[in-house]
């Protein structure tokens, strides 16, 4: 048995072996550094087929009881990889969208869920021709999966469709179209790694993410010294750091120690410079996230106050903590999805214009 322990973030030693994942046109870098480079498995047990496990040291075989839910850390890793792939392929250029499909009824049959995911993928490909897509599965509530397709045409032309058409294609419930722009691409992509998605609800037997074959893949740079990884990230800000220790539960011996780091070039994101004494927790700097959430709540409260005090010819819907859309009441036309600050500015402008 292997015991996992969270540790305070500590910068790896220069000679510890690292794997670097460069993405988003080399503007972002994720680094995994292993203290014990000779250890390839933190567990001696590997899955061979179905529920059968094999001990690679002793050769012993055994069956395990299949769990209903995936481990949250496994889900997070899948969402993190999905985030990298999104940022590598979607830049907020013209004609990039997210198609979101939600179920009316609860889904408890995983085979049926896999079937529906495959079906809507094939329908989108038949309807729109050669497309580039990244499919992300999210859960906010038990047995209520939402399928998100980041999608664009391979030739860069417009995808001509409506919510009504997508709901007809889908046939299982509601659909939504979100326009991806340069202003919201990062917040939309980051959404898949935040705490608003319940990582405890993902069933086993389902892929967190998948893609079309024509995406731009991420090529990791493996088995380099951490000091070499640092050279690659010169001029970048460290925005995330976490360390994990893996110990033998019986002997207490440390079999592996992994440090996770994320870097972002400052010209592509405005974030306060982190000091050596900054404490890290979870997937984002805790105090930074809290401040951003407070700002979003304050902005939306002001939007609600303005709408209440005025006879508005439009309505504002809050899609996420820092994501809104404005819809014209009479026509149903929508403005591009904006964050709460941009929405507040636009609301004031529309009222003044009226």
Short mmCIF file of C-alpha atoms in Angstrom, two decimals:
data_model
loop_
_atom_site.label_atom_id
_atom_site.label_comp_id
_atom_site.label_asym_id
_atom_site.label_seq_id
_atom_site.Cartn_x
_atom_site.Cartn_y
_atom_site.Cartn_z
CA UNK A 1 0.00 0.00 0.00
CA UNK A 2 1.20 3.47 -0.91
CA UNK A 3 0.31 6.45 1.26
CA UNK A 4 -0.02 9.88 -0.36
CA UNK A 5 0.86 13.00 1.65
CA UNK A 6 0.51 16.63 0.62
CA UNK A 7 3.62 18.67 1.34
CA UNK A 8 4.29 22.43 1.37
CA UNK A 9 5.57 23.59 -2.01
CA UNK A 10 9.34 23.50 -2.16
CA UNK A 11 11.44 24.31 -5.18
CA UNK A 12 13.11 21.11 -6.48
CA UNK A 13 16.86 20.63 -6.36
CA UNK A 14 18.64 21.58 -9.61
CA UNK A 15 19.61 17.99 -10.50
CA UNK A 16 16.23 16.36 -9.82
CA UNK A 17 14.70 14.96 -13.00
CA UNK A 18 11.83 16.86 -14.58
CA UNK A 19 9.29 16.54 -17.37
CA UNK A 20 8.18 19.79 -19.03
CA UNK A 21 4.86 20.23 -20.86
CA UNK A 22 5.10 23.36 -23.05
CA UNK A 23 1.78 24.57 -24.51
CA UNK A 24 -0.14 27.63 -25.69
CA UNK A 25 2.62 28.62 -28.16
CA UNK A 26 5.27 28.22 -25.44
CA UNK A 27 3.56 30.81 -23.25
CA UNK A 28 2.73 28.26 -20.56
CA UNK A 29 4.71 25.44 -18.98
CA UNK A 30 3.72 22.69 -16.57
CA UNK A 31 6.61 20.88 -14.86
CA UNK A 32 6.61 17.58 -12.95
CA UNK A 33 9.79 16.90 -11.01
CA UNK A 34 10.59 13.50 -9.44
CA UNK A 35 13.03 13.32 -6.57
CA UNK A 36 13.62 9.58 -7.00
CA UNK A 37 14.18 9.33 -10.74
CA UNK A 38 14.82 5.57 -10.69
CA UNK A 39 11.33 4.81 -9.38
CA UNK A 40 8.88 4.28 -12.22
CA UNK A 41 5.90 3.07 -10.19
CA UNK A 42 4.67 4.42 -6.89
CA UNK A 43 2.73 1.17 -6.60
CA UNK A 44 3.85 -2.39 -7.31
CA UNK A 45 0.34 -3.24 -8.51
CA UNK A 46 -0.85 -2.58 -12.07
CA UNK A 47 -4.15 -3.33 -13.76
CA UNK A 48 -3.85 -6.01 -16.43
CA UNK A 49 -7.46 -6.49 -17.59
CA UNK A 50 -10.82 -5.51 -16.19
CA UNK A 51 -10.63 -5.94 -12.42
CA UNK A 52 -7.46 -8.09 -12.46
CA UNK A 53 -4.32 -6.68 -10.83
CA UNK A 54 -0.73 -7.90 -11.11
CA UNK A 55 2.11 -7.30 -8.63
CA UNK A 56 5.07 -6.52 -10.88
CA UNK A 57 7.54 -7.51 -8.16
CA UNK A 58 6.14 -10.81 -6.85
CA UNK A 59 3.99 -11.86 -9.83
CA UNK A 60 0.94 -12.27 -7.54
CA UNK A 61 -2.46 -11.77 -9.18
CA UNK A 62 -5.71 -10.68 -7.55
CA UNK A 63 -9.11 -9.27 -8.34
CA UNK A 64 -10.32 -5.96 -7.00
CA UNK A 65 -13.81 -4.72 -6.47
CA UNK A 66 -14.63 -2.12 -9.08
CA UNK A 67 -15.28 1.29 -7.53
CA UNK A 68 -18.29 3.32 -8.56
CA UNK A 69 -16.44 6.63 -8.49
CA UNK A 70 -13.05 7.70 -9.77
CA UNK A 71 -10.55 9.23 -7.38
CA UNK A 72 -10.75 13.01 -7.42
CA UNK A 73 -6.99 13.37 -8.01
CA UNK A 74 -7.33 11.18 -11.12
CA UNK A 75 -10.17 13.37 -12.38
CA UNK A 76 -8.14 16.51 -11.71
CA UNK A 77 -5.20 15.15 -13.71
CA UNK A 78 -7.53 14.46 -16.62
CA UNK A 79 -9.04 17.94 -16.47
CA UNK A 80 -5.57 19.47 -16.24
CA UNK A 81 -4.41 17.66 -19.37
CA UNK A 82 -7.63 18.72 -21.09
CA UNK A 83 -6.89 22.33 -20.12
CA UNK A 84 -3.43 22.12 -21.71
CA UNK A 85 -4.84 20.68 -24.93
CA UNK A 86 -7.50 23.41 -25.09
CA UNK A 87 -4.93 26.20 -24.65
CA UNK A 88 -2.77 24.57 -27.31
CA UNK A 89 -5.54 24.57 -29.91
CA UNK A 90 -7.97 27.40 -29.13
CA UNK A 91 -6.78 31.02 -29.10
CA UNK A 92 -10.04 32.95 -29.14
CA UNK A 93 -9.89 33.51 -32.87
CA UNK A 94 -12.97 33.99 -35.04
CA UNK A 95 -15.46 31.11 -35.25
CA UNK A 96 -14.38 29.18 -32.15
CA UNK A 97 -17.17 27.92 -29.88
CA UNK A 98 -18.15 25.71 -26.98
CA UNK A 99 -21.23 23.56 -27.51
CA UNK A 100 -22.57 22.41 -24.13
CA UNK A 101 -25.03 19.53 -23.90
CA UNK A 102 -26.93 18.73 -20.69
CA UNK A 103 -29.24 15.84 -19.88
CA UNK A 104 -32.82 16.36 -18.74
CA UNK A 105 -32.91 13.03 -16.93
CA UNK A 106 -30.28 11.64 -14.56
CA UNK A 107 -27.71 9.33 -16.11
CA UNK A 108 -26.70 6.32 -14.02
CA UNK A 109 -25.83 3.86 -16.81
CA UNK A 110 -22.22 4.47 -17.88
CA UNK A 111 -22.61 2.41 -21.05
CA UNK A 112 -25.50 4.65 -22.06
CA UNK A 113 -23.45 7.77 -21.29
CA UNK A 114 -20.57 6.53 -23.45
CA UNK A 115 -23.06 5.75 -26.20
CA UNK A 116 -24.57 9.25 -26.08
CA UNK A 117 -21.13 10.91 -26.11
CA UNK A 118 -20.16 8.88 -29.18
CA UNK A 119 -23.49 9.62 -30.85
CA UNK A 120 -23.35 13.41 -30.48
CA UNK A 121 -19.71 13.44 -31.62
CA UNK A 122 -20.65 11.58 -34.80
CA UNK A 123 -23.67 13.82 -35.41
CA UNK A 124 -21.53 16.96 -35.11
CA UNK A 125 -18.98 15.53 -37.55
CA UNK A 126 -21.70 14.62 -40.08
CA UNK A 127 -23.43 17.98 -39.74
CA UNK A 128 -20.41 20.30 -39.92
CA UNK A 129 -17.85 18.30 -41.90
CA UNK A 130 -14.19 18.25 -40.83
CA UNK A 131 -14.04 19.79 -37.37
CA UNK A 132 -11.43 20.19 -34.65
CA UNK A 133 -12.85 19.45 -31.24
CA UNK A 134 -11.92 18.76 -27.62
CA UNK A 135 -14.60 17.05 -25.55
CA UNK A 136 -14.67 17.63 -21.78
CA UNK A 137 -17.08 15.94 -19.37
CA UNK A 138 -18.04 17.87 -16.24
CA UNK A 139 -20.15 17.10 -13.18
CA UNK A 140 -21.70 19.66 -10.87
CA UNK A 141 -24.41 17.38 -9.49
CA UNK A 142 -24.72 13.62 -8.99
CA UNK A 143 -25.72 11.74 -12.20
CA UNK A 144 -26.01 15.02 -14.14
CA UNK A 145 -23.10 15.07 -16.62
CA UNK A 146 -22.65 18.00 -19.00
CA UNK A 147 -20.74 17.41 -22.23
CA UNK A 148 -18.67 20.36 -23.47
CA UNK A 149 -17.30 20.40 -27.01
CA UNK A 150 -14.69 23.04 -27.79
CA UNK A 151 -15.21 23.15 -31.52
CA UNK A 152 -14.17 24.89 -34.73
CA UNK A 153 -14.04 23.98 -38.42
CA UNK A 154 -10.73 22.67 -39.71
CA UNK A 155 -10.81 25.23 -42.56
CA UNK A 156 -11.48 28.13 -40.17
CA UNK A 157 -14.90 29.03 -41.62
CA UNK A 158 -18.07 29.80 -39.68
CA UNK A 159 -20.11 27.05 -38.00
CA UNK A 160 -23.66 28.00 -38.94
CA UNK A 161 -26.07 26.61 -36.37
CA UNK A 162 -28.54 27.54 -33.64
CA UNK A 163 -29.31 26.31 -30.13
CA UNK A 164 -32.54 24.83 -31.49
CA UNK A 165 -30.67 22.82 -34.13
CA UNK A 166 -28.15 21.53 -31.58
CA UNK A 167 -30.96 20.47 -29.23
CA UNK A 168 -32.57 18.57 -32.10
CA UNK A 169 -29.26 16.85 -32.86
CA UNK A 170 -28.72 16.12 -29.19
CA UNK A 171 -32.20 14.85 -28.37
CA UNK A 172 -31.49 14.42 -24.63
CA UNK A 173 -32.07 17.87 -23.20
CA UNK A 174 -30.70 21.38 -23.36
CA UNK A 175 -27.86 22.78 -25.49
CA UNK A 176 -25.89 25.99 -25.19
CA UNK A 177 -23.51 27.89 -27.48
CA UNK A 178 -20.67 29.94 -25.99
CA UNK A 179 -18.51 32.07 -28.30
CA UNK A 180 -14.80 31.82 -27.52
CA UNK A 181 -12.92 35.13 -27.82
CA UNK A 182 -9.48 36.46 -26.96
CA UNK A 183 -11.04 38.11 -23.89
CA UNK A 184 -12.60 34.98 -22.42
CA UNK A 185 -10.58 32.04 -23.76
CA UNK A 186 -8.41 31.77 -20.64
CA UNK A 187 -11.27 32.03 -18.14
CA UNK A 188 -13.32 29.51 -20.11
CA UNK A 189 -10.43 27.04 -20.30
CA UNK A 190 -9.52 27.54 -16.62
CA UNK A 191 -13.11 26.74 -15.65
CA UNK A 192 -12.40 23.02 -16.13
CA UNK A 193 -9.76 23.02 -13.40
CA UNK A 194 -11.57 25.02 -10.71
CA UNK A 195 -13.56 24.02 -7.66
CA UNK A 196 -16.98 24.57 -9.27
CA UNK A 197 -16.69 21.17 -10.91
CA UNK A 198 -17.29 18.33 -8.45
CA UNK A 199 -14.40 15.93 -8.99
CA UNK A 200 -15.90 13.43 -6.53
CA UNK A 201 -18.83 12.58 -8.82
CA UNK A 202 -17.08 11.11 -11.86
CA UNK A 203 -17.96 7.43 -12.37
CA UNK A 204 -15.38 4.85 -13.38
CA UNK A 205 -15.48 3.66 -16.98
CA UNK A 206 -15.73 7.10 -18.55
CA UNK A 207 -13.05 9.33 -20.11
CA UNK A 208 -12.84 12.82 -18.66
CA UNK A 209 -11.73 14.22 -22.03
CA UNK A 210 -11.15 13.17 -25.63
CA UNK A 211 -10.29 14.89 -28.90
CA UNK A 212 -10.49 14.69 -32.66
CA UNK A 213 -7.37 13.29 -34.33
CA UNK A 214 -6.44 16.59 -36.01
CA UNK A 215 -5.59 18.58 -32.87
CA UNK A 216 -2.15 20.02 -32.18
CA UNK A 217 -0.61 17.61 -29.69
CA UNK A 218 1.60 18.54 -26.74
CA UNK A 219 5.08 17.03 -26.90
CA UNK A 220 6.55 16.68 -23.38
CA UNK A 221 10.28 17.21 -22.83
CA UNK A 222 11.31 14.36 -20.57
CA UNK A 223 14.17 13.42 -18.26
CA UNK A 224 15.92 16.77 -18.00
CA UNK A 225 17.43 18.39 -14.91
CA UNK A 226 15.18 20.86 -13.11
CA UNK A 227 17.76 23.60 -13.67
CA UNK A 228 17.30 23.03 -17.43
CA UNK A 229 13.53 23.30 -17.00
CA UNK A 230 14.08 26.62 -15.20
CA UNK A 231 16.05 27.90 -18.19
CA UNK A 232 13.05 27.17 -20.40
CA UNK A 233 10.74 29.17 -18.12
CA UNK A 234 12.91 32.28 -17.77
CA UNK A 235 10.76 35.40 -17.81
CA UNK A 236 7.68 33.48 -16.65
CA UNK A 237 5.71 33.80 -13.42
CA UNK A 238 5.20 30.79 -11.16
CA UNK A 239 1.41 30.68 -10.64
CA UNK A 240 1.00 27.25 -9.07
CA UNK A 241 3.11 24.92 -6.98
CA UNK A 242 2.39 21.73 -5.07
CA UNK A 243 4.43 18.82 -3.69
CA UNK A 244 3.32 15.25 -2.96
CA UNK A 245 5.14 12.53 -1.04
CA UNK A 246 4.45 8.83 -1.67
CA UNK A 247 5.40 6.49 1.16
CA UNK A 248 5.24 2.76 1.81
CA UNK A 249 2.35 2.50 4.30
CA UNK A 250 4.08 -0.34 6.19
CA UNK A 251 7.71 0.77 6.34
CA UNK A 252 7.18 4.54 6.06
CA UNK A 253 9.90 4.67 3.40
CA UNK A 254 9.50 7.45 0.83
CA UNK A 255 9.28 5.82 -2.59
CA UNK A 256 8.62 8.99 -4.58
CA UNK A 257 8.35 12.74 -4.11
CA UNK A 258 6.80 14.78 -6.92
CA UNK A 259 6.64 18.55 -7.31
CA UNK A 260 4.13 20.13 -9.69
CA UNK A 261 4.67 23.65 -11.03
CA UNK A 262 2.89 25.86 -13.56
CA UNK A 263 4.44 28.90 -15.25
CA UNK A 264 2.81 31.62 -17.35
CA UNK A 265 4.47 34.42 -19.32
CA UNK A 266 3.53 37.74 -17.66
CA UNK A 267 2.55 39.49 -20.89
CA UNK A 268 -0.29 37.01 -21.36
CA UNK A 269 -1.80 37.20 -17.87
CA UNK A 270 -1.97 39.93 -15.28
CA UNK A 271 -1.34 38.43 -11.89
CA UNK A 272 0.44 39.81 -8.89
CA UNK A 273 4.07 38.74 -8.54
CA UNK A 274 4.42 35.90 -6.05
CA UNK A 275 6.95 36.13 -3.25
CA UNK A 276 9.07 33.35 -1.82
CA UNK A 277 6.84 33.23 1.24
CA UNK A 278 3.59 32.73 -0.71
CA UNK A 279 1.71 29.64 0.43
CA UNK A 280 0.08 27.41 -2.19
CA UNK A 281 -3.02 25.29 -1.85
CA UNK A 282 -4.98 23.16 -4.33
CA UNK A 283 -5.03 24.22 -7.97
CA UNK A 284 -4.58 27.99 -7.63
CA UNK A 285 -3.16 30.56 -5.28
CA UNK A 286 -5.84 30.69 -2.59
CA UNK A 287 -5.90 34.40 -1.80
CA UNK A 288 -5.79 35.34 -5.51
CA UNK A 289 -8.80 33.12 -6.25
CA UNK A 290 -10.73 34.56 -3.30
CA UNK A 291 -10.11 38.14 -4.44
CA UNK A 292 -11.17 37.32 -8.00
CA UNK A 293 -14.39 35.71 -6.75
CA UNK A 294 -15.15 38.70 -4.50
CA UNK A 295 -14.65 41.09 -7.43
CA UNK A 296 -16.96 39.00 -9.64
CA UNK A 297 -19.67 38.92 -6.94
CA UNK A 298 -19.39 42.68 -6.44
CA UNK A 299 -19.65 43.34 -10.19
CA UNK A 300 -22.69 41.11 -10.59
CA UNK A 301 -24.42 42.64 -7.56
CA UNK A 302 -24.05 46.05 -9.23
CA UNK A 303 -25.43 44.62 -12.50
CA UNK A 304 -28.49 43.24 -10.67
CA UNK A 305 -29.03 46.62 -8.95
CA UNK A 306 -28.90 48.50 -12.28
CA UNK A 307 -31.31 46.04 -13.96
CA UNK A 308 -33.74 46.29 -11.03
CA UNK A 309 -33.73 50.10 -11.12
CA UNK A 310 -34.22 50.39 -14.90
CA UNK A 311 -36.67 49.08 -17.46
CA UNK A 312 -34.12 47.16 -19.49
CA UNK A 313 -34.73 45.82 -23.01
CA UNK A 314 -32.20 43.10 -22.28
CA UNK A 315 -31.52 40.54 -19.56
CA UNK A 316 -28.26 39.32 -18.02
CA UNK A 317 -27.61 35.67 -17.21
CA UNK A 318 -24.72 34.61 -15.00
CA UNK A 319 -23.21 31.47 -16.54
CA UNK A 320 -20.42 31.02 -14.05
CA UNK A 321 -18.68 32.87 -11.20
CA UNK A 322 -17.06 35.35 -13.61
CA UNK A 323 -18.95 34.73 -16.84
CA UNK A 324 -22.16 36.37 -18.10
CA UNK A 325 -24.19 36.74 -21.26
CA UNK A 326 -26.58 39.53 -22.31
CA UNK A 327 -29.72 38.60 -24.24
CA UNK A 328 -32.15 40.96 -26.05
CA UNK A 329 -35.63 40.23 -24.70
CA UNK A 330 -37.63 40.78 -27.91
CA UNK A 331 -35.36 39.09 -30.46
CA UNK A 332 -33.42 36.62 -28.34
CA UNK A 333 -30.15 37.86 -29.85
CA UNK A 334 -27.12 37.49 -27.60
CA UNK A 335 -23.93 39.50 -27.12
CA UNK A 336 -20.61 37.66 -26.88
CA UNK A 337 -19.99 35.99 -23.53
CA UNK A 338 -18.13 38.38 -21.19
CA UNK A 339 -16.69 38.39 -17.69
CA UNK A 340 -18.57 40.29 -14.97
CA UNK A 341 -16.46 43.44 -15.25
CA UNK A 342 -16.91 43.66 -19.04
CA UNK A 343 -20.62 42.89 -18.64
CA UNK A 344 -21.04 45.73 -16.13
CA UNK A 345 -19.35 48.20 -18.50
CA UNK A 346 -21.52 47.03 -21.42
CA UNK A 347 -24.74 47.24 -19.35
CA UNK A 348 -23.99 50.86 -18.44
CA UNK A 349 -23.13 51.66 -22.06
CA UNK A 350 -26.35 50.09 -23.39
CA UNK A 351 -28.50 52.01 -20.91
CA UNK A 352 -26.76 55.31 -21.74
CA UNK A 353 -27.12 54.59 -25.46
CA UNK A 354 -30.84 53.87 -25.04
#
